């Protein structure tokens, strides 16, 4: 729908050593990485898609390779996969993804291994209504325009505080006047736990991705804390799109 192109990069790196055993491990790592990339190339070629792509394997630090490739190819978005039994916890706590989120100029979409993609028919933009939220929401609407995505503007506030109704409605009206054809909804959730409030909303409204700003780093860590794994049962399949404010 966007006429875009996909660039796939995979990095491998071994600590420098002159010992033959380390060199042998490096050669094996290179061989395995290139074999995996070739398998991915063949799989993508067999898919019924018209999206052009290029795939590269480089011996380089993973974060450095991703950032360099993003700038070199002037990409609109960086997409990173996650792995491991802890689900999306690795999105934030994993050093590579966290560092890319922190340093990249582009939006970063972190996708867990078990995520299902349905075209992002509906997504949730978590906002604290602070400075920068309006511009970030505009970027999000522009970014998702080709898919005509339904956007939920969500604010989770403490139960004993007054709901920021005016602020959220004002943001919504401004966006609707600029993006007249888009479906935009506002939601206020009273919950002392922001992460539980987010999950409550996304579960109830079948939202397919969570959109947040980089300034919410502390919230990221709370959202995917190990102690909350059982409560956040949907976290393993939750993509997160991180925008820069």
PDB file of C-alpha atoms in Angstrom:
ATOM      1  CA  UNK A   1       0.000   0.000   0.000  1.00  0.00           C
ATOM      2  CA  UNK A   2       2.883   2.367   0.629  1.00  0.00           C
ATOM      3  CA  UNK A   3       5.073   1.435  -2.317  1.00  0.00           C
ATOM      4  CA  UNK A   4       7.858   0.873   0.170  1.00  0.00           C
ATOM      5  CA  UNK A   5      10.881  -1.385   0.251  1.00  0.00           C
ATOM      6  CA  UNK A   6      12.117  -3.746   2.953  1.00  0.00           C
ATOM      7  CA  UNK A   7      15.748  -3.876   4.058  1.00  0.00           C
ATOM      8  CA  UNK A   8      16.711  -6.872   6.192  1.00  0.00           C
ATOM      9  CA  UNK A   9      19.983  -6.803   8.123  1.00  0.00           C
ATOM     10  CA  UNK A  10      21.557  -9.414  10.369  1.00  0.00           C
ATOM     11  CA  UNK A  11      24.724  -8.915  12.388  1.00  0.00           C
ATOM     12  CA  UNK A  12      27.195 -11.289  13.952  1.00  0.00           C
ATOM     13  CA  UNK A  13      30.242 -10.484  16.041  1.00  0.00           C
ATOM     14  CA  UNK A  14      32.836 -12.296  18.117  1.00  0.00           C
ATOM     15  CA  UNK A  15      35.308 -10.810  20.576  1.00  0.00           C
ATOM     16  CA  UNK A  16      38.700 -10.424  18.945  1.00  0.00           C
ATOM     17  CA  UNK A  17      41.167 -13.224  19.665  1.00  0.00           C
ATOM     18  CA  UNK A  18      44.079 -14.787  17.859  1.00  0.00           C
ATOM     19  CA  UNK A  19      43.317 -18.227  19.191  1.00  0.00           C
ATOM     20  CA  UNK A  20      42.316 -20.700  16.523  1.00  0.00           C
ATOM     21  CA  UNK A  21      39.344 -21.938  18.516  1.00  0.00           C
ATOM     22  CA  UNK A  22      37.853 -18.455  18.573  1.00  0.00           C
ATOM     23  CA  UNK A  23      38.482 -18.026  14.856  1.00  0.00           C
ATOM     24  CA  UNK A  24      36.761 -21.331  14.276  1.00  0.00           C
ATOM     25  CA  UNK A  25      33.758 -20.187  16.312  1.00  0.00           C
ATOM     26  CA  UNK A  26      33.659 -16.948  14.336  1.00  0.00           C
ATOM     27  CA  UNK A  27      33.647 -18.846  11.035  1.00  0.00           C
ATOM     28  CA  UNK A  28      30.869 -21.078  12.289  1.00  0.00           C
ATOM     29  CA  UNK A  29      28.862 -18.077  13.461  1.00  0.00           C
ATOM     30  CA  UNK A  30      29.251 -16.411  10.076  1.00  0.00           C
ATOM     31  CA  UNK A  31      28.231 -19.599   8.295  1.00  0.00           C
ATOM     32  CA  UNK A  32      25.150 -20.036  10.471  1.00  0.00           C
ATOM     33  CA  UNK A  33      24.071 -16.394  10.159  1.00  0.00           C
ATOM     34  CA  UNK A  34      24.423 -16.411   6.380  1.00  0.00           C
ATOM     35  CA  UNK A  35      22.575 -19.730   6.102  1.00  0.00           C
ATOM     36  CA  UNK A  36      19.709 -18.374   8.181  1.00  0.00           C
ATOM     37  CA  UNK A  37      19.545 -15.254   6.040  1.00  0.00           C
ATOM     38  CA  UNK A  38      19.509 -17.298   2.843  1.00  0.00           C
ATOM     39  CA  UNK A  39      16.664 -19.398   4.209  1.00  0.00           C
ATOM     40  CA  UNK A  40      14.768 -16.205   4.994  1.00  0.00           C
ATOM     41  CA  UNK A  41      15.406 -14.859   1.487  1.00  0.00           C
ATOM     42  CA  UNK A  42      13.975 -18.008  -0.067  1.00  0.00           C
ATOM     43  CA  UNK A  43      10.976 -17.945   2.238  1.00  0.00           C
ATOM     44  CA  UNK A  44      10.191 -14.326   1.391  1.00  0.00           C
ATOM     45  CA  UNK A  45      10.547 -15.010  -2.324  1.00  0.00           C
ATOM     46  CA  UNK A  46       7.919 -17.732  -2.022  1.00  0.00           C
ATOM     47  CA  UNK A  47       5.450 -15.425  -0.279  1.00  0.00           C
ATOM     48  CA  UNK A  48       2.660 -13.849  -2.383  1.00  0.00           C
ATOM     49  CA  UNK A  49       3.935 -10.317  -1.852  1.00  0.00           C
ATOM     50  CA  UNK A  50       5.004  -7.592  -4.240  1.00  0.00           C
ATOM     51  CA  UNK A  51       7.115  -5.771  -1.652  1.00  0.00           C
ATOM     52  CA  UNK A  52      10.729  -5.575  -2.886  1.00  0.00           C
ATOM     53  CA  UNK A  53      13.443  -6.393  -0.382  1.00  0.00           C
ATOM     54  CA  UNK A  54      17.187  -6.592   0.084  1.00  0.00           C
ATOM     55  CA  UNK A  55      18.930  -8.685   2.734  1.00  0.00           C
ATOM     56  CA  UNK A  56      22.406  -8.275   4.180  1.00  0.00           C
ATOM     57  CA  UNK A  57      24.672 -10.061   6.650  1.00  0.00           C
ATOM     58  CA  UNK A  58      27.514  -8.083   8.204  1.00  0.00           C
ATOM     59  CA  UNK A  59      30.158  -8.721  10.837  1.00  0.00           C
ATOM     60  CA  UNK A  60      29.390  -5.759  13.013  1.00  0.00           C
ATOM     61  CA  UNK A  61      27.837  -4.712  16.280  1.00  0.00           C
ATOM     62  CA  UNK A  62      24.084  -5.279  15.902  1.00  0.00           C
ATOM     63  CA  UNK A  63      22.995  -1.861  17.143  1.00  0.00           C
ATOM     64  CA  UNK A  64      25.583  -0.066  15.039  1.00  0.00           C
ATOM     65  CA  UNK A  65      24.549  -2.010  11.938  1.00  0.00           C
ATOM     66  CA  UNK A  66      20.853  -1.274  12.440  1.00  0.00           C
ATOM     67  CA  UNK A  67      21.390   2.439  13.025  1.00  0.00           C
ATOM     68  CA  UNK A  68      23.800   2.765  10.094  1.00  0.00           C
ATOM     69  CA  UNK A  69      21.459   0.895   7.745  1.00  0.00           C
ATOM     70  CA  UNK A  70      18.468   2.968   8.846  1.00  0.00           C
ATOM     71  CA  UNK A  71      20.301   6.189   8.039  1.00  0.00           C
ATOM     72  CA  UNK A  72      21.941   4.909   4.850  1.00  0.00           C
ATOM     73  CA  UNK A  73      18.705   3.641   3.322  1.00  0.00           C
ATOM     74  CA  UNK A  74      16.685   6.549   4.756  1.00  0.00           C
ATOM     75  CA  UNK A  75      14.067   4.217   6.179  1.00  0.00           C
ATOM     76  CA  UNK A  76      10.762   5.376   7.646  1.00  0.00           C
ATOM     77  CA  UNK A  77      10.680   2.753  10.381  1.00  0.00           C
ATOM     78  CA  UNK A  78      12.901   0.196  12.095  1.00  0.00           C
ATOM     79  CA  UNK A  79      11.339  -3.186  12.856  1.00  0.00           C
ATOM     80  CA  UNK A  80      13.005  -5.456  15.393  1.00  0.00           C
ATOM     81  CA  UNK A  81      12.022  -8.933  16.480  1.00  0.00           C
ATOM     82  CA  UNK A  82      12.310 -10.266  20.002  1.00  0.00           C
ATOM     83  CA  UNK A  83      12.867 -13.764  21.295  1.00  0.00           C
ATOM     84  CA  UNK A  84      12.904 -15.701  24.527  1.00  0.00           C
ATOM     85  CA  UNK A  85      10.426 -17.053  27.011  1.00  0.00           C
ATOM     86  CA  UNK A  86       9.927 -13.704  28.679  1.00  0.00           C
ATOM     87  CA  UNK A  87       8.028 -12.307  25.694  1.00  0.00           C
ATOM     88  CA  UNK A  88       8.077  -8.551  25.294  1.00  0.00           C
ATOM     89  CA  UNK A  89      10.147  -8.109  28.407  1.00  0.00           C
ATOM     90  CA  UNK A  90      13.138  -8.374  26.086  1.00  0.00           C
ATOM     91  CA  UNK A  91      11.855  -5.468  24.034  1.00  0.00           C
ATOM     92  CA  UNK A  92      12.731  -3.118  26.833  1.00  0.00           C
ATOM     93  CA  UNK A  93      15.274  -5.003  28.883  1.00  0.00           C
ATOM     94  CA  UNK A  94      17.123  -6.508  25.947  1.00  0.00           C
ATOM     95  CA  UNK A  95      20.160  -4.326  25.438  1.00  0.00           C
ATOM     96  CA  UNK A  96      20.039  -4.215  21.636  1.00  0.00           C
ATOM     97  CA  UNK A  97      16.419  -3.151  21.289  1.00  0.00           C
ATOM     98  CA  UNK A  98      16.634  -0.706  24.175  1.00  0.00           C
ATOM     99  CA  UNK A  99      19.725   0.901  22.678  1.00  0.00           C
ATOM    100  CA  UNK A 100      18.175   1.166  19.214  1.00  0.00           C
ATOM    101  CA  UNK A 101      15.034   2.724  20.688  1.00  0.00           C
ATOM    102  CA  UNK A 102      17.174   5.242  22.532  1.00  0.00           C
ATOM    103  CA  UNK A 103      19.493   6.168  19.661  1.00  0.00           C
ATOM    104  CA  UNK A 104      17.445   5.797  16.467  1.00  0.00           C
ATOM    105  CA  UNK A 105      15.981   8.804  14.705  1.00  0.00           C
ATOM    106  CA  UNK A 106      13.212   6.683  13.227  1.00  0.00           C
ATOM    107  CA  UNK A 107      10.175   5.084  14.900  1.00  0.00           C
ATOM    108  CA  UNK A 108      10.951   1.584  16.172  1.00  0.00           C
ATOM    109  CA  UNK A 109       8.431  -1.254  15.978  1.00  0.00           C
ATOM    110  CA  UNK A 110       9.341  -4.082  18.368  1.00  0.00           C
ATOM    111  CA  UNK A 111       7.589  -7.338  17.501  1.00  0.00           C
ATOM    112  CA  UNK A 112       7.684 -10.475  19.688  1.00  0.00           C
ATOM    113  CA  UNK A 113       8.192 -13.893  18.161  1.00  0.00           C
ATOM    114  CA  UNK A 114       4.585 -15.036  18.643  1.00  0.00           C
ATOM    115  CA  UNK A 115       2.878 -11.870  17.440  1.00  0.00           C
ATOM    116  CA  UNK A 116       0.190 -12.043  14.779  1.00  0.00           C
ATOM    117  CA  UNK A 117      -0.106  -9.268  12.219  1.00  0.00           C
ATOM    118  CA  UNK A 118      -3.588  -8.373  10.996  1.00  0.00           C
ATOM    119  CA  UNK A 119      -2.712  -5.111   9.292  1.00  0.00           C
ATOM    120  CA  UNK A 120      -2.956  -2.914  12.384  1.00  0.00           C
ATOM    121  CA  UNK A 121      -6.664  -2.314  11.995  1.00  0.00           C
ATOM    122  CA  UNK A 122      -6.760  -0.757  15.453  1.00  0.00           C
ATOM    123  CA  UNK A 123      -3.946   0.582  17.633  1.00  0.00           C
ATOM    124  CA  UNK A 124      -3.687   2.357  20.973  1.00  0.00           C
ATOM    125  CA  UNK A 125      -1.712   5.552  21.491  1.00  0.00           C
ATOM    126  CA  UNK A 126      -0.934   5.892  25.196  1.00  0.00           C
ATOM    127  CA  UNK A 127      -0.644   9.564  26.063  1.00  0.00           C
ATOM    128  CA  UNK A 128      -0.003  11.531  29.236  1.00  0.00           C
ATOM    129  CA  UNK A 129      -1.116  14.693  27.380  1.00  0.00           C
ATOM    130  CA  UNK A 130       2.245  16.316  28.054  1.00  0.00           C
ATOM    131  CA  UNK A 131       4.055  18.549  25.592  1.00  0.00           C
ATOM    132  CA  UNK A 132       4.881  16.645  22.427  1.00  0.00           C
ATOM    133  CA  UNK A 133       1.883  14.317  22.553  1.00  0.00           C
ATOM    134  CA  UNK A 134      -0.019  16.222  19.880  1.00  0.00           C
ATOM    135  CA  UNK A 135       2.837  16.193  17.385  1.00  0.00           C
ATOM    136  CA  UNK A 136       3.513  12.512  18.059  1.00  0.00           C
ATOM    137  CA  UNK A 137      -0.150  11.673  17.460  1.00  0.00           C
ATOM    138  CA  UNK A 138      -0.029  13.534  14.150  1.00  0.00           C
ATOM    139  CA  UNK A 139       3.030  11.566  13.081  1.00  0.00           C
ATOM    140  CA  UNK A 140       1.253   8.369  14.031  1.00  0.00           C
ATOM    141  CA  UNK A 141      -1.824   9.234  11.978  1.00  0.00           C
ATOM    142  CA  UNK A 142       0.329  10.115   8.983  1.00  0.00           C
ATOM    143  CA  UNK A 143       2.336   6.921   9.358  1.00  0.00           C
ATOM    144  CA  UNK A 144      -0.781   4.733   9.473  1.00  0.00           C
ATOM    145  CA  UNK A 145      -2.743   6.629   6.808  1.00  0.00           C
ATOM    146  CA  UNK A 146      -2.236   3.981   4.071  1.00  0.00           C
ATOM    147  CA  UNK A 147      -3.904   1.402   6.320  1.00  0.00           C
ATOM    148  CA  UNK A 148      -6.744   3.643   7.528  1.00  0.00           C
ATOM    149  CA  UNK A 149      -6.003   2.420  11.045  1.00  0.00           C
ATOM    150  CA  UNK A 150      -8.446   3.147  13.856  1.00  0.00           C
ATOM    151  CA  UNK A 151      -6.560   5.046  16.548  1.00  0.00           C
ATOM    152  CA  UNK A 152      -7.497   4.978  20.220  1.00  0.00           C
ATOM    153  CA  UNK A 153      -6.178   7.878  22.293  1.00  0.00           C
ATOM    154  CA  UNK A 154      -5.789   6.460  25.783  1.00  0.00           C
ATOM    155  CA  UNK A 155      -4.981   8.169  29.056  1.00  0.00           C
ATOM    156  CA  UNK A 156      -4.605   6.119  32.227  1.00  0.00           C
ATOM    157  CA  UNK A 157      -4.909   8.266  35.348  1.00  0.00           C
ATOM    158  CA  UNK A 158      -4.803   7.562  39.123  1.00  0.00           C
ATOM    159  CA  UNK A 159      -8.145   6.579  40.598  1.00  0.00           C
ATOM    160  CA  UNK A 160      -8.203   9.422  43.130  1.00  0.00           C
ATOM    161  CA  UNK A 161      -7.464  12.113  40.569  1.00  0.00           C
ATOM    162  CA  UNK A 162      -9.854  13.979  38.285  1.00  0.00           C
ATOM    163  CA  UNK A 163     -10.028  12.593  34.771  1.00  0.00           C
ATOM    164  CA  UNK A 164      -8.290  14.890  32.238  1.00  0.00           C
ATOM    165  CA  UNK A 165     -11.375  14.906  30.030  1.00  0.00           C
ATOM    166  CA  UNK A 166     -10.861  18.353  28.522  1.00  0.00           C
ATOM    167  CA  UNK A 167      -7.254  17.724  27.562  1.00  0.00           C
ATOM    168  CA  UNK A 168      -7.975  14.438  25.815  1.00  0.00           C
ATOM    169  CA  UNK A 169     -11.051  15.757  24.007  1.00  0.00           C
ATOM    170  CA  UNK A 170      -9.135  18.834  22.881  1.00  0.00           C
ATOM    171  CA  UNK A 171      -6.396  16.630  21.423  1.00  0.00           C
ATOM    172  CA  UNK A 172      -8.979  14.460  19.705  1.00  0.00           C
ATOM    173  CA  UNK A 173     -10.821  17.398  18.130  1.00  0.00           C
ATOM    174  CA  UNK A 174      -7.592  18.927  16.841  1.00  0.00           C
ATOM    175  CA  UNK A 175      -6.623  15.648  15.213  1.00  0.00           C
ATOM    176  CA  UNK A 176     -10.074  15.028  13.737  1.00  0.00           C
ATOM    177  CA  UNK A 177     -10.108  18.480  12.145  1.00  0.00           C
ATOM    178  CA  UNK A 178      -6.800  17.707  10.446  1.00  0.00           C
ATOM    179  CA  UNK A 179      -7.442  14.033   9.642  1.00  0.00           C
ATOM    180  CA  UNK A 180     -11.135  14.205   8.773  1.00  0.00           C
ATOM    181  CA  UNK A 181     -11.393  10.740   7.223  1.00  0.00           C
ATOM    182  CA  UNK A 182      -9.813   8.916  10.153  1.00  0.00           C
ATOM    183  CA  UNK A 183     -11.616   7.130  12.951  1.00  0.00           C
ATOM    184  CA  UNK A 184     -10.251   8.422  16.261  1.00  0.00           C
ATOM    185  CA  UNK A 185     -11.572   7.462  19.693  1.00  0.00           C
ATOM    186  CA  UNK A 186     -10.761   8.726  23.178  1.00  0.00           C
ATOM    187  CA  UNK A 187     -10.614   6.617  26.325  1.00  0.00           C
ATOM    188  CA  UNK A 188      -9.973   7.475  29.956  1.00  0.00           C
ATOM    189  CA  UNK A 189      -9.114   4.599  32.284  1.00  0.00           C
ATOM    190  CA  UNK A 190      -8.929   5.110  36.051  1.00  0.00           C
ATOM    191  CA  UNK A 191      -6.297   2.758  37.407  1.00  0.00           C
ATOM    192  CA  UNK A 192      -3.429   3.314  39.810  1.00  0.00           C
ATOM    193  CA  UNK A 193      -1.399   0.845  37.754  1.00  0.00           C
ATOM    194  CA  UNK A 194      -0.729   2.337  34.338  1.00  0.00           C
ATOM    195  CA  UNK A 195       0.366  -0.986  32.893  1.00  0.00           C
ATOM    196  CA  UNK A 196      -2.798  -2.739  34.080  1.00  0.00           C
ATOM    197  CA  UNK A 197      -4.887   0.110  32.685  1.00  0.00           C
ATOM    198  CA  UNK A 198      -3.236  -0.274  29.293  1.00  0.00           C
ATOM    199  CA  UNK A 199      -3.842  -4.005  29.216  1.00  0.00           C
ATOM    200  CA  UNK A 200      -7.439  -3.532  30.371  1.00  0.00           C
ATOM    201  CA  UNK A 201      -8.146  -1.220  27.451  1.00  0.00           C
ATOM    202  CA  UNK A 202      -6.288  -3.171  24.788  1.00  0.00           C
ATOM    203  CA  UNK A 203      -7.937  -6.424  25.772  1.00  0.00           C
ATOM    204  CA  UNK A 204     -11.431  -4.918  25.821  1.00  0.00           C
ATOM    205  CA  UNK A 205     -11.043  -3.196  22.448  1.00  0.00           C
ATOM    206  CA  UNK A 206      -8.924  -5.747  20.568  1.00  0.00           C
ATOM    207  CA  UNK A 207      -6.146  -3.265  19.946  1.00  0.00           C
ATOM    208  CA  UNK A 208      -3.325  -4.787  17.915  1.00  0.00           C
ATOM    209  CA  UNK A 209      -0.392  -2.608  18.950  1.00  0.00           C
ATOM    210  CA  UNK A 210       0.637  -0.180  21.647  1.00  0.00           C
ATOM    211  CA  UNK A 211       2.171   3.155  20.657  1.00  0.00           C
ATOM    212  CA  UNK A 212       4.269   5.073  23.162  1.00  0.00           C
ATOM    213  CA  UNK A 213       6.855   7.833  23.321  1.00  0.00           C
ATOM    214  CA  UNK A 214      10.498   7.372  24.223  1.00  0.00           C
ATOM    215  CA  UNK A 215      10.087   9.511  27.332  1.00  0.00           C
ATOM    216  CA  UNK A 216       8.033   6.717  28.900  1.00  0.00           C
ATOM    217  CA  UNK A 217      11.101   4.563  29.566  1.00  0.00           C
ATOM    218  CA  UNK A 218      10.159   3.957  33.206  1.00  0.00           C
ATOM    219  CA  UNK A 219       6.694   2.853  32.140  1.00  0.00           C
ATOM    220  CA  UNK A 220       8.219   0.437  29.636  1.00  0.00           C
ATOM    221  CA  UNK A 221      10.173  -1.220  32.405  1.00  0.00           C
ATOM    222  CA  UNK A 222       7.120  -1.435  34.679  1.00  0.00           C
ATOM    223  CA  UNK A 223       4.917  -2.706  31.879  1.00  0.00           C
ATOM    224  CA  UNK A 224       7.112  -5.723  31.273  1.00  0.00           C
ATOM    225  CA  UNK A 225       8.429  -6.408  34.743  1.00  0.00           C
ATOM    226  CA  UNK A 226       8.816 -10.135  35.420  1.00  0.00           C
ATOM    227  CA  UNK A 227       6.571  -9.960  38.485  1.00  0.00           C
ATOM    228  CA  UNK A 228       3.636  -8.915  36.325  1.00  0.00           C
ATOM    229  CA  UNK A 229       3.954 -11.677  33.740  1.00  0.00           C
ATOM    230  CA  UNK A 230       0.957 -13.639  34.957  1.00  0.00           C
ATOM    231  CA  UNK A 231      -1.232 -10.537  35.080  1.00  0.00           C
ATOM    232  CA  UNK A 232      -0.220  -9.294  31.654  1.00  0.00           C
ATOM    233  CA  UNK A 233      -1.201 -12.444  29.822  1.00  0.00           C
ATOM    234  CA  UNK A 234      -1.394 -10.731  26.461  1.00  0.00           C
ATOM    235  CA  UNK A 235       2.079  -9.217  26.611  1.00  0.00           C
ATOM    236  CA  UNK A 236       3.805 -12.011  24.672  1.00  0.00           C
ATOM    237  CA  UNK A 237       1.912 -11.068  21.506  1.00  0.00           C
ATOM    238  CA  UNK A 238       1.941  -7.299  21.841  1.00  0.00           C
ATOM    239  CA  UNK A 239       3.909  -5.232  19.319  1.00  0.00           C
ATOM    240  CA  UNK A 240       5.075  -1.840  20.550  1.00  0.00           C
ATOM    241  CA  UNK A 241       5.679   1.125  18.275  1.00  0.00           C
ATOM    242  CA  UNK A 242       8.014   3.637  19.882  1.00  0.00           C
ATOM    243  CA  UNK A 243       7.897   7.229  18.647  1.00  0.00           C
ATOM    244  CA  UNK A 244      10.388   9.935  19.520  1.00  0.00           C
ATOM    245  CA  UNK A 245       9.041  13.047  21.170  1.00  0.00           C
TER     246      UNK A 245
END
